[in-house]
Coordinates of C-alpha atoms in Angstrom, one line a residue:
M1 CA -90.1 -47.7 -15.2
G2 CA -89.5 -43.8 -15.6
E3 CA -86.5 -42.2 -14.1
T4 CA -87.7 -39.6 -11.3
E5 CA -85.3 -37.2 -9.9
P6 CA -82.5 -39.1 -7.8
R7 CA -83.8 -37.1 -4.6
R8 CA -87.5 -37.7 -4.8
R9 CA -88.9 -40.6 -2.5
T10 CA -91.3 -43.1 -4.3
S11 CA -94.8 -42.2 -3.7
P12 CA -97.3 -45.3 -3.7
L13 CA -100.2 -43.3 -4.8
K14 CA -98.1 -41.7 -7.7
N15 CA -97.3 -45.4 -8.9
L16 CA -100.5 -46.8 -8.4
A17 CA -102.2 -44.2 -10.7
A18 CA -99.6 -43.9 -13.1
G19 CA -98.9 -47.6 -13.2
G20 CA -102.7 -48.1 -13.8
V21 CA -102.5 -45.7 -16.9
G22 CA -99.4 -47.5 -18.4
G23 CA -101.0 -51.0 -17.7
A24 CA -104.5 -49.6 -19.4
C25 CA -102.5 -48.4 -22.3
L26 CA -100.3 -51.4 -22.6
L27 CA -103.4 -53.5 -22.6
L28 CA -105.6 -52.0 -25.0
A29 CA -102.7 -51.9 -27.6
G30 CA -101.5 -55.5 -27.3
H31 CA -104.4 -57.5 -26.1
P32 CA -105.6 -58.4 -29.9
L33 CA -102.0 -59.7 -30.5
D34 CA -102.3 -61.6 -27.3
T35 CA -105.2 -63.5 -27.8
I36 CA -103.5 -64.4 -31.5
K37 CA -100.6 -65.4 -29.4
V38 CA -102.4 -67.8 -26.9
C39 CA -104.3 -69.1 -29.8
L40 CA -101.5 -70.1 -31.5
Q41 CA -99.5 -71.5 -28.4
T42 CA -102.4 -73.7 -27.5
Q43 CA -103.9 -75.2 -30.8
P44 CA -104.5 -78.8 -31.1
R45 CA -101.3 -80.7 -32.4
G46 CA -100.9 -81.3 -36.1
T47 CA -98.4 -83.5 -38.1
C48 CA -98.1 -80.7 -41.0
S49 CA -99.4 -77.3 -41.8
Q50 CA -102.5 -78.8 -43.1
N51 CA -103.7 -80.1 -40.0
V52 CA -103.4 -77.3 -37.7
M53 CA -105.9 -74.8 -36.9
Y54 CA -104.2 -71.7 -37.8
R55 CA -101.1 -71.6 -39.8
G56 CA -99.4 -68.4 -38.5
T57 CA -100.0 -65.1 -37.2
Y58 CA -102.1 -63.5 -40.0
D59 CA -103.9 -66.9 -40.5
C60 CA -105.2 -66.6 -37.0
F61 CA -105.9 -63.2 -37.1
I62 CA -108.0 -63.8 -40.2
K63 CA -110.0 -66.5 -38.8
T64 CA -110.7 -65.3 -35.6
V65 CA -112.2 -62.1 -36.6
S66 CA -114.5 -63.8 -39.3
R67 CA -115.7 -66.2 -36.6
E68 CA -116.2 -64.1 -33.7
G69 CA -115.6 -60.1 -34.9
L70 CA -113.1 -57.7 -33.9
L71 CA -114.2 -58.1 -30.7
G72 CA -113.3 -61.9 -30.5
L73 CA -109.8 -60.0 -30.2
Y74 CA -110.5 -58.6 -27.0
K75 CA -112.1 -61.9 -25.5
G76 CA -110.6 -62.6 -22.2
M77 CA -109.7 -58.9 -21.6
A78 CA -111.8 -58.3 -18.4
A79 CA -109.7 -60.3 -16.2
P80 CA -106.2 -58.6 -16.9
L81 CA -107.9 -55.3 -17.0
A82 CA -109.0 -55.8 -13.8
G83 CA -105.7 -56.3 -12.3
V84 CA -103.7 -54.0 -14.3
T85 CA -103.8 -51.3 -12.4
P86 CA -102.9 -52.8 -9.0
M87 CA -100.2 -55.0 -11.1
M88 CA -98.5 -52.3 -12.8
A89 CA -98.5 -50.6 -9.7
I90 CA -96.7 -53.2 -7.6
S91 CA -94.4 -53.6 -10.5
F92 CA -93.1 -49.9 -10.8
F93 CA -93.2 -49.7 -6.9
G94 CA -91.2 -52.7 -6.6
F95 CA -88.7 -51.3 -8.8
S96 CA -88.7 -48.2 -7.2
L97 CA -88.0 -50.4 -3.8
G98 CA -85.6 -52.5 -5.4
K99 CA -83.5 -49.5 -6.3
Q100 CA -83.9 -48.1 -3.0
L101 CA -82.8 -51.0 -1.2
Q102 CA -79.4 -51.0 -3.1
Q103 CA -79.0 -47.5 -3.2
P104 CA -78.7 -45.5 0.5
D105 CA -77.0 -42.6 -0.9
P106 CA -79.2 -41.3 -3.8
Y107 CA -76.4 -39.8 -5.5
T108 CA -74.7 -42.5 -6.1
P109 CA -75.9 -44.3 -9.4
L110 CA -76.8 -48.1 -9.8
T111 CA -74.9 -50.7 -11.6
H112 CA -76.4 -52.6 -14.5
S113 CA -76.9 -55.3 -12.4
Q114 CA -78.3 -53.8 -9.6
I115 CA -81.1 -52.3 -11.8
Y116 CA -81.5 -55.7 -13.1
L117 CA -82.0 -56.9 -9.5
A118 CA -84.7 -54.2 -8.8
G119 CA -86.3 -55.2 -12.1
M120 CA -86.3 -59.2 -10.8
L121 CA -88.1 -58.1 -7.5
A122 CA -90.7 -56.0 -9.4
G123 CA -91.3 -59.5 -11.3
T124 CA -91.6 -61.4 -8.1
F125 CA -94.1 -58.8 -6.7
T126 CA -96.7 -59.0 -9.4
T127 CA -96.9 -62.5 -9.8
V128 CA -99.6 -62.6 -6.9
I129 CA -101.9 -60.6 -9.3
V130 CA -100.4 -61.8 -12.7
A131 CA -100.6 -65.7 -12.2
P132 CA -104.6 -66.1 -11.6
G133 CA -105.4 -63.5 -14.3
E134 CA -103.1 -65.2 -16.7
R135 CA -105.2 -68.5 -16.0
I136 CA -108.3 -66.9 -16.1
K137 CA -107.1 -64.8 -19.7
C138 CA -105.8 -68.3 -21.4
L139 CA -108.8 -70.3 -20.6
L140 CA -111.3 -67.7 -22.0
Q141 CA -109.0 -66.8 -24.9
V142 CA -109.0 -70.6 -25.8
Q143 CA -112.2 -72.1 -25.1
S144 CA -113.9 -70.9 -28.2
T145 CA -111.4 -73.0 -30.2
A146 CA -112.9 -76.0 -28.8
G147 CA -116.4 -75.0 -30.2
K148 CA -117.8 -74.6 -26.8
R149 CA -118.4 -72.5 -24.2
K150 CA -117.7 -73.5 -20.6
Y151 CA -117.5 -70.0 -18.8
T152 CA -119.5 -67.0 -19.7
G153 CA -116.8 -64.6 -18.3
P154 CA -114.2 -64.2 -15.9
V155 CA -116.2 -64.0 -12.5
D156 CA -117.7 -67.6 -13.8
C157 CA -114.2 -68.7 -14.5
V158 CA -113.1 -68.0 -11.0
I159 CA -116.3 -69.5 -9.5
Q160 CA -115.8 -72.6 -11.7
L161 CA -112.4 -73.1 -11.1
F162 CA -112.5 -72.1 -7.3
K163 CA -115.2 -75.3 -7.3
E164 CA -113.5 -77.9 -8.9
R165 CA -110.4 -77.5 -7.0
G166 CA -110.0 -74.6 -4.7
I167 CA -107.6 -71.7 -4.8
R168 CA -105.1 -74.1 -6.2
S169 CA -106.8 -74.2 -9.5
V170 CA -107.0 -70.5 -9.7
Y171 CA -103.6 -70.1 -9.2
K172 CA -102.4 -72.7 -11.2
G173 CA -99.2 -72.3 -13.2
T174 CA -97.9 -70.0 -10.6
M175 CA -94.5 -71.4 -10.7
L176 CA -94.3 -70.8 -14.3
T177 CA -95.5 -67.4 -14.3
L178 CA -92.3 -66.6 -11.6
I179 CA -89.9 -68.6 -14.3
R180 CA -91.1 -66.1 -17.0
D181 CA -91.7 -62.7 -15.3
V182 CA -88.6 -62.2 -12.9
P183 CA -85.9 -62.8 -15.3
S184 CA -87.7 -61.2 -18.2
T185 CA -88.8 -58.2 -15.8
G186 CA -85.2 -57.8 -14.9
L187 CA -84.1 -57.3 -18.4
Y188 CA -87.3 -55.2 -19.1
F189 CA -86.5 -52.6 -16.6
L190 CA -82.6 -52.6 -17.3
T191 CA -83.0 -52.1 -20.9
Y192 CA -85.8 -49.2 -20.6
E193 CA -83.0 -47.5 -17.9
Y194 CA -80.6 -48.0 -20.3
L195 CA -82.1 -46.9 -23.3
K196 CA -83.0 -43.8 -21.5
K197 CA -79.5 -42.7 -20.5
F198 CA -78.2 -43.4 -23.7
L199 CA -80.5 -41.2 -25.7
T200 CA -80.3 -38.6 -23.2
P201 CA -77.9 -35.6 -24.6
E202 CA -75.1 -34.9 -22.2
G203 CA -75.9 -32.3 -19.7
R204 CA -79.6 -32.9 -19.9
S205 CA -81.9 -35.0 -17.5
V206 CA -83.7 -38.2 -18.6
N207 CA -86.9 -36.5 -17.6
E208 CA -86.8 -34.5 -20.9
L209 CA -86.7 -37.2 -23.4
S210 CA -89.2 -36.6 -25.9
T211 CA -92.3 -38.6 -26.8
P212 CA -90.5 -40.6 -29.4
Q213 CA -87.8 -41.4 -27.5
I214 CA -89.8 -42.5 -24.9
L215 CA -91.8 -44.9 -27.1
L216 CA -88.5 -46.4 -28.7
A217 CA -86.9 -46.9 -25.4
G218 CA -90.1 -48.7 -24.1
G219 CA -91.1 -50.1 -27.2
V220 CA -87.2 -52.3 -27.2
A221 CA -87.7 -52.9 -23.6
G222 CA -91.0 -55.0 -24.6
I223 CA -88.8 -56.9 -27.4
F224 CA -85.9 -57.7 -25.1
N225 CA -88.6 -58.6 -22.2
W226 CA -90.3 -61.1 -24.6
L227 CA -87.2 -62.7 -26.2
V228 CA -86.4 -64.2 -22.7
A229 CA -90.1 -64.4 -21.5
L230 CA -91.5 -66.5 -24.5
P231 CA -90.2 -70.2 -24.3
P232 CA -91.5 -70.3 -20.3
D233 CA -94.7 -68.3 -21.5
V234 CA -95.6 -71.2 -24.0
L235 CA -95.0 -73.7 -21.4
K236 CA -97.2 -71.8 -19.2
S237 CA -100.2 -71.3 -21.5
N238 CA -100.0 -75.2 -22.4
F239 CA -100.1 -75.6 -18.5
Q240 CA -102.8 -73.6 -17.5
T241 CA -105.1 -74.3 -20.0
A242 CA -104.7 -78.2 -20.0
T243 CA -107.2 -80.6 -18.3
D244 CA -106.3 -81.6 -14.7
G245 CA -103.8 -84.4 -15.0
Q246 CA -102.5 -83.8 -18.3
Y247 CA -99.1 -82.6 -17.0
R248 CA -97.3 -83.6 -13.9
G249 CA -95.4 -80.2 -13.7
L250 CA -92.6 -78.1 -15.5
R251 CA -90.4 -80.8 -16.8
D252 CA -93.3 -82.8 -17.9
V253 CA -94.8 -79.7 -20.0
L254 CA -91.4 -79.4 -21.5
R255 CA -90.5 -82.9 -22.4
K256 CA -94.0 -83.7 -24.0
L257 CA -94.0 -80.1 -25.9
I258 CA -90.6 -81.1 -27.6
Q259 CA -91.2 -84.5 -27.9
E260 CA -94.3 -83.8 -29.9
E261 CA -93.2 -80.3 -32.0
G262 CA -89.7 -79.8 -31.4
A263 CA -87.7 -77.2 -29.8
S264 CA -88.9 -74.6 -32.3
A265 CA -92.6 -75.4 -30.2
L266 CA -91.0 -72.8 -27.5
Y267 CA -91.3 -70.2 -30.0
K268 CA -95.0 -70.5 -31.0
G269 CA -96.6 -67.2 -31.4
F270 CA -93.1 -65.6 -32.1
N271 CA -94.7 -63.5 -34.9
A272 CA -97.6 -62.3 -32.6
V273 CA -95.5 -61.8 -29.6
M274 CA -93.1 -59.5 -31.4
L275 CA -95.6 -57.7 -33.2
R276 CA -97.1 -56.8 -29.9
A277 CA -94.5 -56.2 -27.8
F278 CA -93.1 -53.0 -29.6
P279 CA -96.5 -51.2 -29.4
A280 CA -97.9 -52.1 -26.5
N281 CA -94.9 -51.6 -23.9
A282 CA -94.2 -48.2 -26.0
A283 CA -97.7 -47.5 -25.3
C284 CA -97.4 -48.5 -21.6
F285 CA -94.3 -46.3 -20.8
L286 CA -95.3 -43.2 -22.4
G287 CA -98.8 -43.8 -20.2
Y288 CA -96.6 -44.0 -17.3
E289 CA -94.4 -40.9 -18.2
V290 CA -97.1 -38.8 -18.8
A291 CA -99.1 -39.6 -15.9
M292 CA -96.1 -39.0 -13.4
K293 CA -95.0 -35.9 -15.1
F294 CA -98.8 -34.8 -14.6
L295 CA -98.9 -36.2 -10.9
N296 CA -95.3 -34.2 -10.0
W297 CA -97.0 -31.2 -11.5
A298 CA -100.6 -31.5 -10.0
A299 CA -99.8 -32.8 -6.9
P300 CA -95.7 -32.4 -5.9
D301 CA -96.0 -33.5 -2.2
W302 CA -98.6 -36.3 -2.5

């Protein structure tokens, strides 16, 4: 989250608006490579490169576009887009709240560990929205790979999941989402806050950083986030798109994946993730910072 003046209290409405802008920027910039990432992570098993559907990021991109057109890269986007405004609002608000809880004196700077804990709180808060959104997104992204469409869209997907096994089916993979998002979100915000301060000249405010500096800090934060989040994300994608009963839980997903494909399977989709991480998160933080500056100017008491 962008650093504001130390004495400025968190505004839930401003965080809602600015977080929604940042999240929309992240989604529009990063969803095509997210689609490729999920397709690579969940493709049918193969014993060698000739037997798998996609040989890598570029091959997946070419085959997806040739089969479904450019719009195929944006399949499954409606579900996360519908949840991105409250999700990012909760994330940024959760980070601010986490900082305030540990900082009774606004003039006392937080330690790195305190910033990390505040980021972990943000990751915990967002799981309520992220878990079902990710479940729906992954199912819509991979269904075309099977050669038939079971769901006509996100609403139809939710209805069918609820009819099949109730709310538990919609929230399938919540624990894996927590395992992915709590530590990685902590590192995400810590990296961004650290780089903002590092890039700020002595005697200047972090609010005066240039656009390239914000893009750099946000992009690097996204890369560090995914270095931690990718292994549990691979497990989550496989678990959420599996048929009921295929896996008994987290340990079973991990055991079978490593048994069938080796430890390197935990980093499937690495190239797509890293290609997406920098521009998507750079766009997210820039969108957030611009929106916050505008709101602070337009409605300072809001």
